[in-house]
Coordinates of C-alpha atoms in Angstrom, one line a residue:
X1 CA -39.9 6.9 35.1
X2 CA -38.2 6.3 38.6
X3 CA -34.6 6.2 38.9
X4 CA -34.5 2.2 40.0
X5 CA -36.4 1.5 37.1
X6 CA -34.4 4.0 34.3
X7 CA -31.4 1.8 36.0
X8 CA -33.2 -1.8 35.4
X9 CA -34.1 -1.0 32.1
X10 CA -30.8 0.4 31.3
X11 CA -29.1 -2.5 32.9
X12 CA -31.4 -5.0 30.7
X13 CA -30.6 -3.5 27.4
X14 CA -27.0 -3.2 27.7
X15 CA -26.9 -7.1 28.5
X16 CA -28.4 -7.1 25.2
X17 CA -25.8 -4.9 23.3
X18 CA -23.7 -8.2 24.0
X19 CA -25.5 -10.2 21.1
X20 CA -23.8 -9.5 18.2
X21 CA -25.9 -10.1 14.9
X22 CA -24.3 -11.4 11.6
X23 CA -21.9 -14.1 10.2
X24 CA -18.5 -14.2 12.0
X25 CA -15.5 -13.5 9.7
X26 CA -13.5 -16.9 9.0
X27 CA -10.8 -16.9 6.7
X28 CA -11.9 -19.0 3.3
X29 CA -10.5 -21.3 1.5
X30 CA -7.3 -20.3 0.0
X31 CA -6.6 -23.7 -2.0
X32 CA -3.0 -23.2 -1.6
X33 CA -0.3 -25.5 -2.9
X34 CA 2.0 -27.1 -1.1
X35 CA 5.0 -25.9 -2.5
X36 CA 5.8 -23.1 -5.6
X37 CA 6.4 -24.6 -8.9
X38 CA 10.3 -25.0 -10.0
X39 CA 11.5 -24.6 -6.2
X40 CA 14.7 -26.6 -6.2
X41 CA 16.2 -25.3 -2.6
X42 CA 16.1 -27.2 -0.4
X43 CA 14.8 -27.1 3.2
X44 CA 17.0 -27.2 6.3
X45 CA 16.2 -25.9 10.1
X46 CA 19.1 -23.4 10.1
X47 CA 18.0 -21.6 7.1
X48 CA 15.8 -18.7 6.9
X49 CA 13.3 -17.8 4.1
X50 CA 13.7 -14.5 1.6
X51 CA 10.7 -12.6 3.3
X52 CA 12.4 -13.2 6.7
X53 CA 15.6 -11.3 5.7
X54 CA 15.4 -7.5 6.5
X55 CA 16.4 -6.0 3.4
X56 CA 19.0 -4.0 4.9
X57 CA 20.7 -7.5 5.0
X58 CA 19.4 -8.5 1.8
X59 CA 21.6 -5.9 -0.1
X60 CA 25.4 -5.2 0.8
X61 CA 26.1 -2.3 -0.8
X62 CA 26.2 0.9 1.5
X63 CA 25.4 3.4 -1.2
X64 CA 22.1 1.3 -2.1
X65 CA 21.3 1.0 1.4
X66 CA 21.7 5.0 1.7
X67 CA 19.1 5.8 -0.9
X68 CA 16.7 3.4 0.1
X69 CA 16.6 5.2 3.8
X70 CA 16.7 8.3 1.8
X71 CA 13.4 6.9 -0.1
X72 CA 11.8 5.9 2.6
X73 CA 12.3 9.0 4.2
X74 CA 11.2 11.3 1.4
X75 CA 9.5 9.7 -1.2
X76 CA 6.0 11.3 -1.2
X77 CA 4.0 8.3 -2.0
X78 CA 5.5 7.0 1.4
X79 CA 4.5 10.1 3.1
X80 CA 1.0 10.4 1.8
X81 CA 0.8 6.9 2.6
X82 CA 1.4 8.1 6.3
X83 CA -1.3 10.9 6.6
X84 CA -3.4 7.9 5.4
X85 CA -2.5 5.6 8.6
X86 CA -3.0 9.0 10.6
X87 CA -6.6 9.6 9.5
X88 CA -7.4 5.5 9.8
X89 CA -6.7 6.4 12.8
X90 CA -9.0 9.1 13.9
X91 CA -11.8 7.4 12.5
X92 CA -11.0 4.1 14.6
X93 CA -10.2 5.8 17.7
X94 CA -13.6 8.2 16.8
X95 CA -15.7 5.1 16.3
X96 CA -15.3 3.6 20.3
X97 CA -17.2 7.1 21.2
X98 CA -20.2 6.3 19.7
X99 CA -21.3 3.7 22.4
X100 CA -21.5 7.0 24.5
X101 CA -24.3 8.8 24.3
X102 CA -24.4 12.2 22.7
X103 CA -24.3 15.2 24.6
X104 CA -25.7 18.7 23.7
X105 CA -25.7 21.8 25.7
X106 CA -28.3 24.2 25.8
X107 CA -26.9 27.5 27.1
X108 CA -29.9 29.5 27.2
X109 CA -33.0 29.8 25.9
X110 CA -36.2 32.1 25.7
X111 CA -39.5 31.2 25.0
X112 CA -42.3 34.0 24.8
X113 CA -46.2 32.8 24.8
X114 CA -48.6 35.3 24.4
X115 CA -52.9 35.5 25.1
X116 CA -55.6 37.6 23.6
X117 CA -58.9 38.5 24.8
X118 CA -62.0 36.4 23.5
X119 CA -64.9 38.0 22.2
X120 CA -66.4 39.8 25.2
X121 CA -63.0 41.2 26.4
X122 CA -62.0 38.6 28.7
X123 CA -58.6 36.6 28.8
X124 CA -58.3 34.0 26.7
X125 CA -57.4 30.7 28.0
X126 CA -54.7 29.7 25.1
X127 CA -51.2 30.2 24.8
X128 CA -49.6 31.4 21.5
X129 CA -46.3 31.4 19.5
X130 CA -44.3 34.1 18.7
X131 CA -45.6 33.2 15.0
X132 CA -49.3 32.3 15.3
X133 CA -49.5 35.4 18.0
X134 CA -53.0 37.2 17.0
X135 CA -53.5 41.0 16.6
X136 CA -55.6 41.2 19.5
X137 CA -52.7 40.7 22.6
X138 CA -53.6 40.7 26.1
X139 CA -49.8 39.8 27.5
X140 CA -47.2 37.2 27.5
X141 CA -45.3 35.5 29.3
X142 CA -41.6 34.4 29.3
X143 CA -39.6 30.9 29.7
X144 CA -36.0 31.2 30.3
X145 CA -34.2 27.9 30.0
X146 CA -30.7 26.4 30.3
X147 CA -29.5 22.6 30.6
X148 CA -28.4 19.3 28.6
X149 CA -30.0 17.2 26.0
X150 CA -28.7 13.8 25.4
X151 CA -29.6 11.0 22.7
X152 CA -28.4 7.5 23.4
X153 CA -28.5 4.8 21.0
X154 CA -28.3 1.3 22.1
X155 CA -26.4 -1.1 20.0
X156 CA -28.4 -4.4 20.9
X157 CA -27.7 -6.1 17.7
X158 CA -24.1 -4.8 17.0
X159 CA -23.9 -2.5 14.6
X160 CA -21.5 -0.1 16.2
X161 CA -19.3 -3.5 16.6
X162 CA -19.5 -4.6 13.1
X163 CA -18.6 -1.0 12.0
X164 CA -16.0 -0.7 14.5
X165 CA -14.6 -3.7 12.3
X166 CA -15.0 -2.2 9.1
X167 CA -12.9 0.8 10.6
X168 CA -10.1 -1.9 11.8
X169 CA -10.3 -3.1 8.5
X170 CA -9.6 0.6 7.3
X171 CA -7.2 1.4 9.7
X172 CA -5.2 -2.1 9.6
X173 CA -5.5 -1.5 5.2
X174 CA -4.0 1.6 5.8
X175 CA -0.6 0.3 7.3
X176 CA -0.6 -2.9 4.3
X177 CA -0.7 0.3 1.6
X178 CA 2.1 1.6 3.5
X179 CA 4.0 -1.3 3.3
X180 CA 3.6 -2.4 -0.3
X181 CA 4.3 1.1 -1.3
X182 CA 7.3 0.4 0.5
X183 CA 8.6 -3.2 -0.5
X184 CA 7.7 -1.6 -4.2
X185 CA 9.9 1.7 -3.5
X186 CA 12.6 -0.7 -2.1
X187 CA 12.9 -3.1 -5.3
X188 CA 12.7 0.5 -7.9
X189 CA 15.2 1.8 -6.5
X190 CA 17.3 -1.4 -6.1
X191 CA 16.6 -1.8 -9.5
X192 CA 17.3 1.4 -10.6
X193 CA 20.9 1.5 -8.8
X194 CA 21.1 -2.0 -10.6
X195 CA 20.2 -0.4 -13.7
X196 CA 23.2 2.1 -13.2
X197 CA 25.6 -0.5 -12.4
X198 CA 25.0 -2.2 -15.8
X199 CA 25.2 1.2 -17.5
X200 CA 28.4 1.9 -15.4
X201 CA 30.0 -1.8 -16.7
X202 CA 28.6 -1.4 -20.4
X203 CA 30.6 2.1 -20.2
X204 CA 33.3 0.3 -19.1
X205 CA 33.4 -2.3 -22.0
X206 CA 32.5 0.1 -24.6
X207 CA 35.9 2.3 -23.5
X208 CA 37.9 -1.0 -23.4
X209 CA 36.7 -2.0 -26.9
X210 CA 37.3 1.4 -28.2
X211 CA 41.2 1.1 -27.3
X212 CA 41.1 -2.1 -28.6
X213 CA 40.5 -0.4 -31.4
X214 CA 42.4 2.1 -31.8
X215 CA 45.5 0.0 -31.4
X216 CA 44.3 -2.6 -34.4
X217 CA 43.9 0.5 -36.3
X218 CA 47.2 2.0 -35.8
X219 CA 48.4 -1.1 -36.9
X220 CA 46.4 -1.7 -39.7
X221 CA 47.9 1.9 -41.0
X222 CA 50.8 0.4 -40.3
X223 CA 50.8 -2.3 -42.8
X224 CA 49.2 0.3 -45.1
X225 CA 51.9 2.4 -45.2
X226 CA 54.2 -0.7 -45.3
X227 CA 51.8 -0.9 -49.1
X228 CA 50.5 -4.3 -47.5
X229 CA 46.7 -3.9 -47.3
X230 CA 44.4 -1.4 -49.2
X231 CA 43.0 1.9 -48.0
X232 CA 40.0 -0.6 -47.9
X233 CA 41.5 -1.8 -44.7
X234 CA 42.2 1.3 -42.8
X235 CA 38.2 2.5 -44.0
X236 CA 36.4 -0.7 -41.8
X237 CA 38.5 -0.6 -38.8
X238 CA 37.8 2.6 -38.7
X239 CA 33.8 2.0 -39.4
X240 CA 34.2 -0.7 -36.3
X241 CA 35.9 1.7 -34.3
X242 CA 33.4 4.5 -34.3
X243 CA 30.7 1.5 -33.6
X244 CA 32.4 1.5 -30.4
X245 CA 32.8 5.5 -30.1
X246 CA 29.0 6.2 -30.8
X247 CA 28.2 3.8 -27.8
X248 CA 29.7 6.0 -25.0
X249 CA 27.6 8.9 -25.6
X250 CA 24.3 6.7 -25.6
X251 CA 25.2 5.0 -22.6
X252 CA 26.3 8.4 -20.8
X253 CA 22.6 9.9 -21.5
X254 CA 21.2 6.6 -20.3
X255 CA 23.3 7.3 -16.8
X256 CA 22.3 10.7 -16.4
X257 CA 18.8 9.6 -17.1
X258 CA 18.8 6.5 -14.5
X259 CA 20.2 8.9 -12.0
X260 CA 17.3 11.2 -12.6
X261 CA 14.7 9.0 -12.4
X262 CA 16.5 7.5 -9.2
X263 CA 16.5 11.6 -7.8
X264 CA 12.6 11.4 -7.8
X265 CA 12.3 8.3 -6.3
X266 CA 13.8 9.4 -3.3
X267 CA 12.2 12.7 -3.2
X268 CA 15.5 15.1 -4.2
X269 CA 16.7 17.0 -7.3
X270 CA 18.2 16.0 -10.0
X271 CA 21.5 15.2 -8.8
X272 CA 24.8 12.9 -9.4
X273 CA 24.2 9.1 -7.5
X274 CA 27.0 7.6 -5.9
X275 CA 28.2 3.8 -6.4
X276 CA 29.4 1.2 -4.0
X277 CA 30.1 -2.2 -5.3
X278 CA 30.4 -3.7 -8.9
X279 CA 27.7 -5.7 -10.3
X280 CA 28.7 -8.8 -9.0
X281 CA 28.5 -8.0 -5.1
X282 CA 25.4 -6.5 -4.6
X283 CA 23.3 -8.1 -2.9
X284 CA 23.2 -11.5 -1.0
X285 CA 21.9 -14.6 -2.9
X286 CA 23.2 -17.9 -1.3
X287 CA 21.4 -21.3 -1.2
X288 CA 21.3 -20.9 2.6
X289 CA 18.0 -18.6 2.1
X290 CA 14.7 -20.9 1.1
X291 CA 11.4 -19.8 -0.4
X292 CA 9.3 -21.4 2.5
X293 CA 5.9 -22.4 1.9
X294 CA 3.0 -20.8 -0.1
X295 CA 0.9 -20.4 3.1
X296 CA 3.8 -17.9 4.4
X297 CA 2.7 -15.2 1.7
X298 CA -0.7 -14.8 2.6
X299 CA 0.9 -13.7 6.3
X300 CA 4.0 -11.7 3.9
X301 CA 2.5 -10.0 1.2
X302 CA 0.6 -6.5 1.8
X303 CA -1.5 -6.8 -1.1
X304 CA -3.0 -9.9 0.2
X305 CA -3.9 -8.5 3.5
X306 CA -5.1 -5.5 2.0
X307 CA -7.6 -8.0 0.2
X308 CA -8.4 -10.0 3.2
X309 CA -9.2 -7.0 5.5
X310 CA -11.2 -5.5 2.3
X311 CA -12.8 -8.9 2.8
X312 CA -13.4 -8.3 6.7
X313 CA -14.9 -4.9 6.2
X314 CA -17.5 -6.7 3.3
X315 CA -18.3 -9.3 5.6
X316 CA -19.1 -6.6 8.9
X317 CA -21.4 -4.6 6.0
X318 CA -23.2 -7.4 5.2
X319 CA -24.4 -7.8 8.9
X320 CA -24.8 -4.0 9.2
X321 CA -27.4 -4.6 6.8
X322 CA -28.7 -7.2 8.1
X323 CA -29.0 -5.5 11.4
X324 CA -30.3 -2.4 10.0
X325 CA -33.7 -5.1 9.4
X326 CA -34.4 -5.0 13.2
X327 CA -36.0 -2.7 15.4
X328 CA -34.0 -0.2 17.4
X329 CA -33.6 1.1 20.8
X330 CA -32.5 4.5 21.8
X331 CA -32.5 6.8 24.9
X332 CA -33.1 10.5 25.1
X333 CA -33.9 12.8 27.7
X334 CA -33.0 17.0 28.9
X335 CA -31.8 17.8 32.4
X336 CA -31.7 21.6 33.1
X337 CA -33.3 24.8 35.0
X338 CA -36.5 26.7 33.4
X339 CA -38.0 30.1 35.3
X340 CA -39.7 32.7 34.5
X341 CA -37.0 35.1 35.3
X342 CA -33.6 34.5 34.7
X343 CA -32.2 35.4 38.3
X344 CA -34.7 32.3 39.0
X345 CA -32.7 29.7 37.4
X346 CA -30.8 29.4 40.8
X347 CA -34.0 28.5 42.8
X348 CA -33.1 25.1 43.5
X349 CA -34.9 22.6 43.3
X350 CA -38.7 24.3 41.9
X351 CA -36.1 25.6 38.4
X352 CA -34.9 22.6 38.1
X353 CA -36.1 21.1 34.9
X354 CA -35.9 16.9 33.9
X355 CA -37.1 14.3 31.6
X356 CA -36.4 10.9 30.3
X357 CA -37.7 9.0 27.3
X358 CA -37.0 5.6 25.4
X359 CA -37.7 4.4 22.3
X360 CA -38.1 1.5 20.2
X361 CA -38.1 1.5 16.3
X362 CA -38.6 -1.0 13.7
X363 CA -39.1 -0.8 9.7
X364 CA -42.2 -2.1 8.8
X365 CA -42.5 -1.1 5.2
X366 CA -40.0 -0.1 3.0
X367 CA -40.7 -1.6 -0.3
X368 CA -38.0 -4.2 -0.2
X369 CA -35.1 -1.6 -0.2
X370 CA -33.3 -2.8 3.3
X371 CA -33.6 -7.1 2.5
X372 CA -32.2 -5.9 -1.1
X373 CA -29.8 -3.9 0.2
X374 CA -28.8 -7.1 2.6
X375 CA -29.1 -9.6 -0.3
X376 CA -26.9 -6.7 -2.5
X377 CA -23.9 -6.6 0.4
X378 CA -23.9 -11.0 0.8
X379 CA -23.3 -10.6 -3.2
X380 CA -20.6 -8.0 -2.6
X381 CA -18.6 -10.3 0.0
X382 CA -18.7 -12.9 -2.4
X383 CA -17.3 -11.1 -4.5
X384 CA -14.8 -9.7 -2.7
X385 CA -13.7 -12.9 -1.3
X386 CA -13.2 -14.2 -5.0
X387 CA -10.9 -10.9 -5.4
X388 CA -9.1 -12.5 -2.2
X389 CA -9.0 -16.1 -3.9
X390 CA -7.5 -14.1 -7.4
X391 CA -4.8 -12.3 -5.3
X392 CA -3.6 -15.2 -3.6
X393 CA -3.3 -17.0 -7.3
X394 CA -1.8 -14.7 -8.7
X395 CA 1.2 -14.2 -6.3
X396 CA 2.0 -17.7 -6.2
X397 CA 2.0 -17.7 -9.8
X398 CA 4.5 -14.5 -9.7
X399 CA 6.8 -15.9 -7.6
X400 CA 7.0 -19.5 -9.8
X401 CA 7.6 -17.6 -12.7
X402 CA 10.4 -15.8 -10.7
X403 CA 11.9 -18.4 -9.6
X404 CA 11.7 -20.4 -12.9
X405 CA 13.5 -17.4 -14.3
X406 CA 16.1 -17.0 -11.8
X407 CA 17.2 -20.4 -12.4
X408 CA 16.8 -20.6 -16.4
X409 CA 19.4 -17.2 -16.4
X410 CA 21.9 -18.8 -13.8
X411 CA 22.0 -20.8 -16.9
X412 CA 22.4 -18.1 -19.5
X413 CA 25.0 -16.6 -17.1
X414 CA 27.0 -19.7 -17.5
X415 CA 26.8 -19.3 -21.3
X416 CA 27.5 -15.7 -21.7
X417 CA 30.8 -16.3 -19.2
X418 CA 31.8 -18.7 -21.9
X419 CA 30.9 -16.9 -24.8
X420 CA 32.8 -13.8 -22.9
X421 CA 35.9 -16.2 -22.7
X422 CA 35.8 -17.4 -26.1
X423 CA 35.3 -14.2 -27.9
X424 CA 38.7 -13.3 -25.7
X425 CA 40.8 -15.8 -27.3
X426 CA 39.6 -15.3 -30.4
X427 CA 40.4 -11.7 -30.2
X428 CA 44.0 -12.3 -29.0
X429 CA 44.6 -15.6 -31.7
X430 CA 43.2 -13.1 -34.5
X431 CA 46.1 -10.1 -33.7
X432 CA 48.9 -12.8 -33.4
X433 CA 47.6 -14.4 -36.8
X434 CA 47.2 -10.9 -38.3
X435 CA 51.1 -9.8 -37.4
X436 CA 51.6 -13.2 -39.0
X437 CA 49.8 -12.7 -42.4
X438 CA 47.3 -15.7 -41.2
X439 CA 44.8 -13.6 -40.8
X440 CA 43.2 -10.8 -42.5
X441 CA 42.1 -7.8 -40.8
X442 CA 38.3 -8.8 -41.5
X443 CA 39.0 -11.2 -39.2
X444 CA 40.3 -9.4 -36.5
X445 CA 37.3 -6.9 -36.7
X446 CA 34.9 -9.4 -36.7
X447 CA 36.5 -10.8 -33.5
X448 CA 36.5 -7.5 -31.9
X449 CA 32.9 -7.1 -32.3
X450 CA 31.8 -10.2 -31.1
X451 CA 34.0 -9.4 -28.0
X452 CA 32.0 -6.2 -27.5
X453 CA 28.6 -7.9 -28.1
X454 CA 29.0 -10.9 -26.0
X455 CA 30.7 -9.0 -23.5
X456 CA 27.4 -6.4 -23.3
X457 CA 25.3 -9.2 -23.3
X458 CA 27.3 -10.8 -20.0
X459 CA 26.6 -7.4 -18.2
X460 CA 23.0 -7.5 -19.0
X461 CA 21.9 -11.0 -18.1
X462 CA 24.2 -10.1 -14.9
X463 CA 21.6 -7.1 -14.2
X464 CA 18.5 -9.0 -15.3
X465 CA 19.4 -12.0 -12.5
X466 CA 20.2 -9.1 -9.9
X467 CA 16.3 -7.8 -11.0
X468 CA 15.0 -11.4 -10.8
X469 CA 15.9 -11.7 -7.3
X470 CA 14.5 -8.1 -5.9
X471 CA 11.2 -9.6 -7.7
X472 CA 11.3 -12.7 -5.7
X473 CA 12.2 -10.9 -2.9
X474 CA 9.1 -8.7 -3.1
X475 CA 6.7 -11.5 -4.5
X476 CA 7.7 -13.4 -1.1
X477 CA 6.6 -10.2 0.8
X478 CA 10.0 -9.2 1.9
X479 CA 11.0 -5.6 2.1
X480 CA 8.7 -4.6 5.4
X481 CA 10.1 -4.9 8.8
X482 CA 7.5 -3.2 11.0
X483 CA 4.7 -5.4 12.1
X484 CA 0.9 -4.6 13.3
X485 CA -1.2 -6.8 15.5
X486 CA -3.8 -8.4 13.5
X487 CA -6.8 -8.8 15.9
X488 CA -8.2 -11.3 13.8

């Protein structure tokens, strides 16, 4: 083969390599709605949406903000999550190498041949292996070689492409695991520091109760000694009063624990966790911020990309096997020196040693294996888009049920402030009418333990709100700031 034509041919089949085989990727169907279910906000062009807001706005307390960096930082299913997006990667960067050919070098090589003698003593004509060499030797001869051997295959119907997109897929799925492990690590450990707030205010109540008791007890003893009341009396204040006592302890093992569990999600020891802020300024939550529309999550949440590009990658399979149907062209070819001697390789240009060859292959039989292995991967992507179509559901389902609940406990809020308020009065109106003999002290206890339980109950629905928002603010797809190029 002449160098013009090795150049024409060459020429002709990588115009070729420009026809890419298979179905093109196009998002499906998504059969969104047009708005999430029990959204009462209100559009307006100055406002933003919740997955807009970079969470270090979202939350105001500094301490919060420092453990979340600290997470981020050190937690190791963030860092694993890393050496993932490294080794994506490779493989991509790998992947644009293999529309080169590939190279070996031959650094030297030796081939002996050896001829016998036929019957009546005289040289044979044929050339043997050092293997198959016969008893009867007449001499040898030796082949000293050195050069390059190259193997080209030609991707005319785009199969390196449509695997190059499976590895975009990869590498772009990669960064989407990063960043729902991370919009996950930021609302545990928001809702763990929550979770200690409420323990810190429960604490808080429990001690306040407990003094509140202990003066309605000194007074009941009072009036005991005074002969007023029975030793009846002084037995169930006390009985109400250790209520309160026993609750400090449970609540201080639940602190330690929270702050624990908070240790490991930021990847240090057990350790004591600093507070900012009380419960009721910890994050921002004003009307100003919107939900936006449905359509915004599938470009938000990670775990819908991460289904899409799962879908991409089925979709460039499916054409690999449909390309893997076709015949196939490939190159391959040596270039080097060959001489008898070695101090001949340098006898330039009768050492020199060269060939070219080409190739075309294409399955003829194989017992139905590669158009069921095609007909297997369109199944697959069907599948896999369905997965897509389920994710997609599902989120918008999560974050109607979020914001259904946010808004049913700003109305339990409302009621347990009241409750709160009314258990207050009742508390002070039962002392006054107990130092007034129009009460009796199982009145006064009674109040003080529905001051203690509705009180609880406030700091609870409090921290369940605070938790309701962090899940909206994930289920949007907030809690990510950096953003890859989507080349699709």
């Amino acid at each position: 083969m002449t160098l013009k034509k090795l150049v024409y041919i060459t020429a002709v089949l990588v115009s070729l390599s420009a026809c890419k085989v298979g179905k093109r990727y196009v998002q499906p169907e998504l059969n969104l709605p047009e708005s999430f279910r029990g959204d009462t906000l209100t559009y307006q062009q100055d406002t933003i949406t919740f997955a807009q807001v970079p969470w270090r706005d979202f939350f105001n307390d500094p301490q919060l903000i420092a453990l979340i960096d600290t997470a981020l930082v050190n937690n190791y299913d963030m860092r694993t999550a890393l050496k993932n997006i490294e080794i994506a990667n490779r493989n991509l960067g790998q992947n644009k190498l293999e529309y080169l050919p590939s190279i070996d070098g031959n650094i030297a090589t030796v081939n002996r041949q050896y001829r016998s003698r036929d019957f009546y003593g005289n040289p044979s004509s044929r050339w043997y292996g050092e293997e198959e060499a016969p008893d009867n030797l007449f001499n040898y001869q030796s082949q000293f070689a050195t050069g390059l051997e190259f193997s080209w295959e030609l991707d005319i119907w785009g199969r390196i492409a449509h695997q190059q997109d499976i590895l975009k897929s990869d590498f772009l799925d990669s960064y989407e695991a990063k960043n729902a492990i991370q919009t996950r690590l930021i609302a545990d450990v928001a809702k763990g520091y929550f979770n200690l707030i409420m323990l810190d205010a429960q604490i808080e109540v429990a001690k306040r109760n407990l003094q509140l008791n202990d003066s309605t007890l000194r007074m009941i003893r009072l009036q005991y000694d005074a002969g007023e009341i029975t030793a009846l009396a002084i037995q169930q204040t006390e009985s109400q009063r250790l209520v309160a006592a026993s609750l400090i302890p449970e609540l201080e093992k639940e602190i330690a624990l929270q702050e624990n569990a908070l240790n490991i999600l930021i990847g240090e020891m057990p350790n004591v966790v600093s507070r900012g802020f009380k419960i009721d300024s910890l994050m921002n939550t004003e009307n100003s911020i919107t939900l936006g529309a449905p359509l915004e999550i599938v470009r938000n949440r990670p775990d819908i990309k991460r289904a899409e590009y799962a879908l991409i990658a089925a979709n460039a399979e499916m054409n690999i096997r449909q390309i893997m149907r076709y015949p196939q062209l490939s190159l391959s070819g040596v270039f080097g020196v060959n001489a008898m001697l070695p101090k001949n390789w340098f006898n330039i240009p009768g050492a020199l040693l060269g060939g070219i060859a080409g190739g075309i292959t294409t399955p003829v039989f194989r017992n139905g294996r590669l158009k069921n292995a095609w007909e297997v991967a369109k199944i697959e992507r069907e599948m896999t888009e369905l997965e897509l179509q389920k994710a997609v559901m599902e989120a918008v389902h999560e974050v109607s049920n979020t914001v259904i609940t946010i808004e049913k406990q700003k109305e339990q809020i409302e009621l347990a402030r009241r409750r709160v308020e009314n258990s207050e009065l009742a508390v002070r109106n039962a002392s006054l009418l107990f130092m007034s003999d129009y009460a009796t002290y199982l009145e006064v206890i009674t109040a003080q333990s529905n001051a203690l339980s509705s009180e609880l109950a406030l700091v609870d629905v409090r921290q369940r709100q605070l938790e309701a928002y962090v899940d909206l603010y994930r289920a949007l797809g907030g809690g990510w700031q950096e953003q890859v190029h989507d080349p699709y």
